[in-house]
């Protein structure tokens, strides 16, 4: 049995958007469950598109999705419950009974109508839960724009991993100073909190972002990420140089228009 959704796209975020009449089919494969919960939302607005249960190896079909960035959440009732969850209030309230995995991804139905989610082949649900696996694979098929989007997201992921490592190191220094009753511990704690709340990226990220924008300057995916970065880059407005590089199909993206509006307002 297939599940079909006709989406009348409500363009809350943009005055207009390119809606595709092509059907998008989303499936979950290679999972030893009968069915999973699947929620699909627009990444920038958070607008929920669908929330349903689908049989594993079957698909849900959605029509009318514009080429854009989305986030999917897969969920199922836990089969393995860690001991510390039993003492957790959220579990007692029912919030911890579901295992959930998120994936942000680009959809372009003109390039690829099918999007297949899976975990590493042979990985059982119990193993996923016990190891707290948070990565889900996706087969993009012929969608080159989707693969480009993943290259951009990897740059963000790598930066966040570097930041986590730096916070771990700072925390080790803080606890060491605290154990020694070093008066610098207060300053180190403040440094950690400031670093956690700082949304600005490092030079390596910026250089890699520049390289991607230069390589894909005529791609609408780049327009999305330059707009996304314009909201993150409060330090030096470096995104403006990336914006100047955009051309071709990137200029027709509604995200390009949003950046242009932002430029005019300044």
mmCIF file of C-alpha atoms in Angstrom:
data_model
loop_
_atom_site.group_PDB
_atom_site.id
_atom_site.type_symbol
_atom_site.label_atom_id
_atom_site.label_comp_id
_atom_site.label_asym_id
_atom_site.label_seq_id
_atom_site.Cartn_x
_atom_site.Cartn_y
_atom_site.Cartn_z
ATOM 1 C CA UNK A 1 0.000 0.000 0.000
ATOM 2 C CA UNK A 2 1.403 3.401 -1.002
ATOM 3 C CA UNK A 3 0.735 6.604 0.915
ATOM 4 C CA UNK A 4 0.054 9.701 -1.174
ATOM 5 C CA UNK A 5 0.020 13.330 -0.120
ATOM 6 C CA UNK A 6 -0.987 16.177 -2.418
ATOM 7 C CA UNK A 7 0.849 19.215 -1.147
ATOM 8 C CA UNK A 8 -0.558 22.648 -1.841
ATOM 9 C CA UNK A 9 2.647 24.491 -1.142
ATOM 10 C CA UNK A 10 2.124 27.472 1.092
ATOM 11 C CA UNK A 11 5.041 29.776 0.423
ATOM 12 C CA UNK A 12 5.183 31.425 3.811
ATOM 13 C CA UNK A 13 8.868 32.262 3.576
ATOM 14 C CA UNK A 14 8.893 33.680 0.048
ATOM 15 C CA UNK A 15 6.513 35.787 -1.980
ATOM 16 C CA UNK A 16 6.800 33.118 -4.662
ATOM 17 C CA UNK A 17 8.536 29.820 -5.163
ATOM 18 C CA UNK A 18 9.005 27.304 -7.945
ATOM 19 C CA UNK A 19 6.683 24.414 -7.277
ATOM 20 C CA UNK A 20 7.313 21.181 -9.111
ATOM 21 C CA UNK A 21 4.455 19.000 -10.251
ATOM 22 C CA UNK A 22 6.710 15.961 -10.076
ATOM 23 C CA UNK A 23 5.949 13.380 -7.429
ATOM 24 C CA UNK A 24 8.571 12.819 -4.733
ATOM 25 C CA UNK A 25 8.754 9.344 -3.199
ATOM 26 C CA UNK A 26 10.415 8.900 0.196
ATOM 27 C CA UNK A 27 11.159 5.463 1.623
ATOM 28 C CA UNK A 28 13.017 3.791 4.493
ATOM 29 C CA UNK A 29 14.888 0.568 3.731
ATOM 30 C CA UNK A 30 17.061 -2.130 5.363
ATOM 31 C CA UNK A 31 15.529 -1.776 8.826
ATOM 32 C CA UNK A 32 14.206 -4.751 10.814
ATOM 33 C CA UNK A 33 10.901 -3.069 11.670
ATOM 34 C CA UNK A 34 7.458 -3.311 10.112
ATOM 35 C CA UNK A 35 6.999 0.460 9.966
ATOM 36 C CA UNK A 36 8.505 3.770 11.083
ATOM 37 C CA UNK A 37 7.197 7.240 11.774
ATOM 38 C CA UNK A 38 8.271 9.835 9.224
ATOM 39 C CA UNK A 39 7.960 13.587 9.599
ATOM 40 C CA UNK A 40 8.978 15.932 6.781
ATOM 41 C CA UNK A 41 9.352 19.682 7.311
ATOM 42 C CA UNK A 42 10.662 22.673 5.399
ATOM 43 C CA UNK A 43 14.102 23.467 6.808
ATOM 44 C CA UNK A 44 13.940 27.267 6.958
ATOM 45 C CA UNK A 45 10.341 27.804 8.048
ATOM 46 C CA UNK A 46 9.809 24.639 10.069
ATOM 47 C CA UNK A 47 6.496 24.181 8.232
ATOM 48 C CA UNK A 48 5.385 20.573 8.643
ATOM 49 C CA UNK A 49 4.602 18.916 5.327
ATOM 50 C CA UNK A 50 3.642 15.472 6.541
ATOM 51 C CA UNK A 51 3.787 13.276 9.626
ATOM 52 C CA UNK A 52 2.820 9.664 9.057
ATOM 53 C CA UNK A 53 3.702 6.020 9.600
ATOM 54 C CA UNK A 54 5.035 4.134 6.590
ATOM 55 C CA UNK A 55 5.905 0.454 6.149
ATOM 56 C CA UNK A 56 9.634 -0.225 5.830
ATOM 57 C CA UNK A 57 10.582 -0.779 2.155
ATOM 58 C CA UNK A 58 7.415 1.009 1.028
ATOM 59 C CA UNK A 59 7.210 4.712 0.211
ATOM 60 C CA UNK A 60 5.219 7.847 0.866
ATOM 61 C CA UNK A 61 4.527 10.052 -2.159
ATOM 62 C CA UNK A 62 4.323 13.855 -2.052
ATOM 63 C CA UNK A 63 3.403 16.108 -4.974
ATOM 64 C CA UNK A 64 4.126 19.801 -5.381
ATOM 65 C CA UNK A 65 7.379 20.102 -3.421
ATOM 66 C CA UNK A 66 9.574 22.970 -4.651
ATOM 67 C CA UNK A 67 13.316 22.382 -4.957
ATOM 68 C CA UNK A 68 14.542 23.365 -1.493
ATOM 69 C CA UNK A 69 16.063 22.216 1.786
ATOM 70 C CA UNK A 70 14.037 19.923 4.041
ATOM 71 C CA UNK A 71 14.496 17.968 7.247
ATOM 72 C CA UNK A 72 13.172 14.478 7.877
ATOM 73 C CA UNK A 73 12.730 12.834 11.275
ATOM 74 C CA UNK A 74 12.500 9.050 11.482
ATOM 75 C CA UNK A 75 11.140 7.557 14.694
ATOM 76 C CA UNK A 76 10.060 4.250 16.199
ATOM 77 C CA UNK A 77 9.270 2.870 19.684
ATOM 78 C CA UNK A 78 12.459 1.966 21.517
ATOM 79 C CA UNK A 79 13.347 -1.708 21.711
ATOM 80 C CA UNK A 80 16.356 -1.055 23.949
ATOM 81 C CA UNK A 81 15.978 1.210 26.970
ATOM 82 C CA UNK A 82 19.199 2.297 28.735
ATOM 83 C CA UNK A 83 19.041 2.157 32.522
ATOM 84 C CA UNK A 84 19.549 5.919 32.909
ATOM 85 C CA UNK A 85 16.409 6.533 30.804
ATOM 86 C CA UNK A 86 14.289 4.789 33.408
ATOM 87 C CA UNK A 87 15.296 7.437 35.948
ATOM 88 C CA UNK A 88 14.738 10.290 33.518
ATOM 89 C CA UNK A 89 11.604 12.394 33.982
ATOM 90 C CA UNK A 90 11.178 12.871 30.223
ATOM 91 C CA UNK A 91 11.034 9.099 29.786
ATOM 92 C CA UNK A 92 8.448 8.845 32.548
ATOM 93 C CA UNK A 93 6.387 11.449 30.695
ATOM 94 C CA UNK A 94 6.581 9.371 27.531
ATOM 95 C CA UNK A 95 9.037 11.611 25.654
ATOM 96 C CA UNK A 96 11.901 9.149 25.813
ATOM 97 C CA UNK A 97 10.034 6.136 24.474
ATOM 98 C CA UNK A 98 10.745 7.006 20.835
ATOM 99 C CA UNK A 99 14.099 6.677 19.093
ATOM 100 C CA UNK A 100 14.543 9.541 16.624
ATOM 101 C CA UNK A 101 17.049 10.355 13.894
ATOM 102 C CA UNK A 102 17.081 13.578 11.860
ATOM 103 C CA UNK A 103 18.485 14.240 8.408
ATOM 104 C CA UNK A 104 18.657 17.573 6.593
ATOM 105 C CA UNK A 105 18.633 17.136 2.831
ATOM 106 C CA UNK A 106 17.870 18.859 -0.459
ATOM 107 C CA UNK A 107 14.992 17.791 -2.679
ATOM 108 C CA UNK A 108 14.887 18.454 -6.410
ATOM 109 C CA UNK A 109 12.226 16.283 -7.987
ATOM 110 C CA UNK A 110 13.258 17.286 -11.504
ATOM 111 C CA UNK A 111 16.668 15.694 -10.954
ATOM 112 C CA UNK A 112 15.568 12.784 -8.774
ATOM 113 C CA UNK A 113 12.050 11.714 -7.724
ATOM 114 C CA UNK A 114 13.066 8.999 -5.226
ATOM 115 C CA UNK A 115 14.829 9.517 -1.871
ATOM 116 C CA UNK A 116 15.706 6.316 -0.026
ATOM 117 C CA UNK A 117 16.783 6.448 3.621
ATOM 118 C CA UNK A 118 18.670 3.592 5.242
ATOM 119 C CA UNK A 119 21.158 2.749 7.959
ATOM 120 C CA UNK A 120 24.346 0.800 7.316
ATOM 121 C CA UNK A 121 23.323 -2.490 5.721
ATOM 122 C CA UNK A 122 22.853 -5.259 8.258
ATOM 123 C CA UNK A 123 22.635 -2.897 11.243
ATOM 124 C CA UNK A 124 19.819 -4.034 13.529
ATOM 125 C CA UNK A 125 17.464 -1.651 15.332
ATOM 126 C CA UNK A 126 18.821 -2.771 18.713
ATOM 127 C CA UNK A 127 22.368 -1.930 17.591
ATOM 128 C CA UNK A 128 21.268 1.477 16.322
ATOM 129 C CA UNK A 129 19.723 2.291 19.697
ATOM 130 C CA UNK A 130 22.502 0.833 21.866
ATOM 131 C CA UNK A 131 25.171 2.764 19.943
ATOM 132 C CA UNK A 132 22.970 5.872 19.694
ATOM 133 C CA UNK A 133 23.496 6.033 15.941
ATOM 134 C CA UNK A 134 22.515 9.490 14.741
ATOM 135 C CA UNK A 135 23.503 9.183 11.091
ATOM 136 C CA UNK A 136 21.107 7.950 8.445
ATOM 137 C CA UNK A 137 22.181 7.332 4.857
ATOM 138 C CA UNK A 138 20.291 8.633 1.857
ATOM 139 C CA UNK A 139 20.457 7.537 -1.765
ATOM 140 C CA UNK A 140 20.222 10.664 -3.930
ATOM 141 C CA UNK A 141 20.344 8.814 -7.223
ATOM 142 C CA UNK A 142 20.831 11.351 -10.034
ATOM 143 C CA UNK A 143 20.284 14.452 -7.875
ATOM 144 C CA UNK A 144 23.530 16.414 -8.258
ATOM 145 C CA UNK A 145 22.101 19.403 -6.388
ATOM 146 C CA UNK A 146 21.407 17.121 -3.413
ATOM 147 C CA UNK A 147 25.019 15.928 -3.399
ATOM 148 C CA UNK A 148 26.288 19.515 -3.576
ATOM 149 C CA UNK A 149 24.104 20.390 -0.578
ATOM 150 C CA UNK A 150 25.680 17.530 1.374
ATOM 151 C CA UNK A 151 29.161 18.907 0.583
ATOM 152 C CA UNK A 152 28.134 22.236 2.098
ATOM 153 C CA UNK A 153 26.637 20.550 5.173
ATOM 154 C CA UNK A 154 29.837 18.571 5.672
ATOM 155 C CA UNK A 155 31.763 21.850 6.015
ATOM 156 C CA UNK A 156 29.355 22.872 8.797
ATOM 157 C CA UNK A 157 29.593 19.454 10.466
ATOM 158 C CA UNK A 158 33.395 19.507 10.374
ATOM 159 C CA UNK A 159 33.409 22.969 11.963
ATOM 160 C CA UNK A 160 31.038 21.870 14.744
ATOM 161 C CA UNK A 161 33.222 18.828 15.407
ATOM 162 C CA UNK A 162 36.274 21.098 15.734
ATOM 163 C CA UNK A 163 34.303 23.323 18.076
ATOM 164 C CA UNK A 164 33.234 20.353 20.217
ATOM 165 C CA UNK A 165 36.862 19.227 20.466
ATOM 166 C CA UNK A 166 37.941 22.713 21.524
ATOM 167 C CA UNK A 167 35.193 22.872 24.171
ATOM 168 C CA UNK A 168 36.277 19.471 25.505
ATOM 169 C CA UNK A 169 39.857 20.711 25.821
ATOM 170 C CA UNK A 170 38.780 23.954 27.507
ATOM 171 C CA UNK A 171 36.580 21.967 29.905
ATOM 172 C CA UNK A 172 39.479 19.700 30.848
ATOM 173 C CA UNK A 173 41.594 22.765 31.651
ATOM 174 C CA UNK A 174 38.732 24.254 33.651
ATOM 175 C CA UNK A 175 38.190 21.151 35.793
ATOM 176 C CA UNK A 176 41.924 20.840 36.333
ATOM 177 C CA UNK A 177 42.085 24.449 37.550
ATOM 178 C CA UNK A 178 39.015 23.887 39.712
ATOM 179 C CA UNK A 179 40.590 20.843 41.369
ATOM 180 C CA UNK A 180 43.694 22.875 42.142
ATOM 181 C CA UNK A 181 41.545 25.753 43.444
ATOM 182 C CA UNK A 182 43.193 27.949 40.833
ATOM 183 C CA UNK A 183 41.633 31.426 40.756
ATOM 184 C CA UNK A 184 41.693 31.329 36.946
ATOM 185 C CA UNK A 185 38.921 28.701 36.951
ATOM 186 C CA UNK A 186 36.181 31.359 36.937
ATOM 187 C CA UNK A 187 37.710 33.056 33.896
ATOM 188 C CA UNK A 188 38.075 29.704 32.148
ATOM 189 C CA UNK A 189 34.428 28.874 32.812
ATOM 190 C CA UNK A 190 33.353 32.205 31.317
ATOM 191 C CA UNK A 191 35.565 31.504 28.322
ATOM 192 C CA UNK A 192 33.844 28.152 27.748
ATOM 193 C CA UNK A 193 30.360 29.671 27.954
ATOM 194 C CA UNK A 194 31.312 32.502 25.586
ATOM 195 C CA UNK A 195 32.769 30.033 23.100
ATOM 196 C CA UNK A 196 29.630 27.881 23.233
ATOM 197 C CA UNK A 197 27.366 30.834 22.437
ATOM 198 C CA UNK A 198 29.600 32.242 19.676
ATOM 199 C CA UNK A 199 27.974 31.385 16.331
ATOM 200 C CA UNK A 200 30.851 32.745 14.252
ATOM 201 C CA UNK A 201 32.893 30.216 12.326
ATOM 202 C CA UNK A 202 36.649 29.770 12.000
ATOM 203 C CA UNK A 203 38.970 30.606 9.100
ATOM 204 C CA UNK A 204 39.093 27.011 7.872
ATOM 205 C CA UNK A 205 35.314 26.947 7.560
ATOM 206 C CA UNK A 206 35.236 30.290 5.756
ATOM 207 C CA UNK A 207 37.923 29.213 3.291
ATOM 208 C CA UNK A 208 36.142 25.933 2.546
ATOM 209 C CA UNK A 209 32.833 27.768 2.176
ATOM 210 C CA UNK A 210 34.471 30.186 -0.271
ATOM 211 C CA UNK A 211 35.797 27.267 -2.313
ATOM 212 C CA UNK A 212 32.369 25.660 -2.555
ATOM 213 C CA UNK A 213 30.672 28.908 -3.533
ATOM 214 C CA UNK A 214 33.310 29.502 -6.183
ATOM 215 C CA UNK A 215 32.967 25.956 -7.543
ATOM 216 C CA UNK A 216 29.155 26.065 -7.627
ATOM 217 C CA UNK A 217 28.533 29.762 -8.226
ATOM 218 C CA UNK A 218 25.762 29.092 -10.760
ATOM 219 C CA UNK A 219 23.903 26.584 -8.590
ATOM 220 C CA UNK A 220 20.724 27.471 -6.638
ATOM 221 C CA UNK A 221 21.993 25.361 -3.732
ATOM 222 C CA UNK A 222 24.773 27.916 -3.266
ATOM 223 C CA UNK A 223 22.151 30.667 -2.999
ATOM 224 C CA UNK A 224 20.529 28.780 -0.130
ATOM 225 C CA UNK A 225 23.796 28.438 1.762
ATOM 226 C CA UNK A 226 24.911 32.021 1.155
ATOM 227 C CA UNK A 227 21.560 33.153 2.557
ATOM 228 C CA UNK A 228 21.910 30.733 5.459
ATOM 229 C CA UNK A 229 25.405 32.044 6.121
ATOM 230 C CA UNK A 230 24.218 35.660 5.938
ATOM 231 C CA UNK A 231 22.130 34.919 9.038
ATOM 232 C CA UNK A 232 25.074 33.260 10.798
ATOM 233 C CA UNK A 233 27.975 35.493 9.788
ATOM 234 C CA UNK A 234 27.577 38.404 12.198
ATOM 235 C CA UNK A 235 31.312 38.891 12.558
ATOM 236 C CA UNK A 236 32.582 40.186 9.225
ATOM 237 C CA UNK A 237 29.826 39.948 6.578
ATOM 238 C CA UNK A 238 32.096 37.797 4.455
ATOM 239 C CA UNK A 239 29.009 36.283 2.846
ATOM 240 C CA UNK A 240 28.740 39.437 0.720
ATOM 241 C CA UNK A 241 31.737 38.357 -1.355
ATOM 242 C CA UNK A 242 30.082 34.962 -1.831
ATOM 243 C CA UNK A 243 26.886 36.701 -2.900
ATOM 244 C CA UNK A 244 28.740 38.687 -5.566
ATOM 245 C CA UNK A 245 29.961 35.414 -7.092
ATOM 246 C CA UNK A 246 26.494 33.976 -7.641
ATOM 247 C CA UNK A 247 25.316 33.815 -11.241
ATOM 248 C CA UNK A 248 23.227 31.813 -13.699
ATOM 249 C CA UNK A 249 20.644 29.536 -12.081
ATOM 250 C CA UNK A 250 21.726 30.730 -8.637
ATOM 251 C CA UNK A 251 20.295 34.175 -9.405
ATOM 252 C CA UNK A 252 16.828 32.730 -10.061
ATOM 253 C CA UNK A 253 16.692 31.204 -6.579
ATOM 254 C CA UNK A 254 14.290 32.904 -4.122
ATOM 255 C CA UNK A 255 17.153 32.817 -1.618
ATOM 256 C CA UNK A 256 19.174 35.056 -3.929
ATOM 257 C CA UNK A 257 16.300 37.534 -3.868
ATOM 258 C CA UNK A 258 16.210 37.416 -0.063
ATOM 259 C CA UNK A 259 19.923 38.243 0.084
ATOM 260 C CA UNK A 260 19.440 41.086 -2.404
ATOM 261 C CA UNK A 261 16.658 42.506 -0.218
ATOM 262 C CA UNK A 262 18.910 42.294 2.807
ATOM 263 C CA UNK A 263 21.628 44.164 0.906
ATOM 264 C CA UNK A 264 19.215 46.928 -0.115
ATOM 265 C CA UNK A 265 18.004 47.356 3.454
ATOM 266 C CA UNK A 266 21.525 48.123 4.676
#
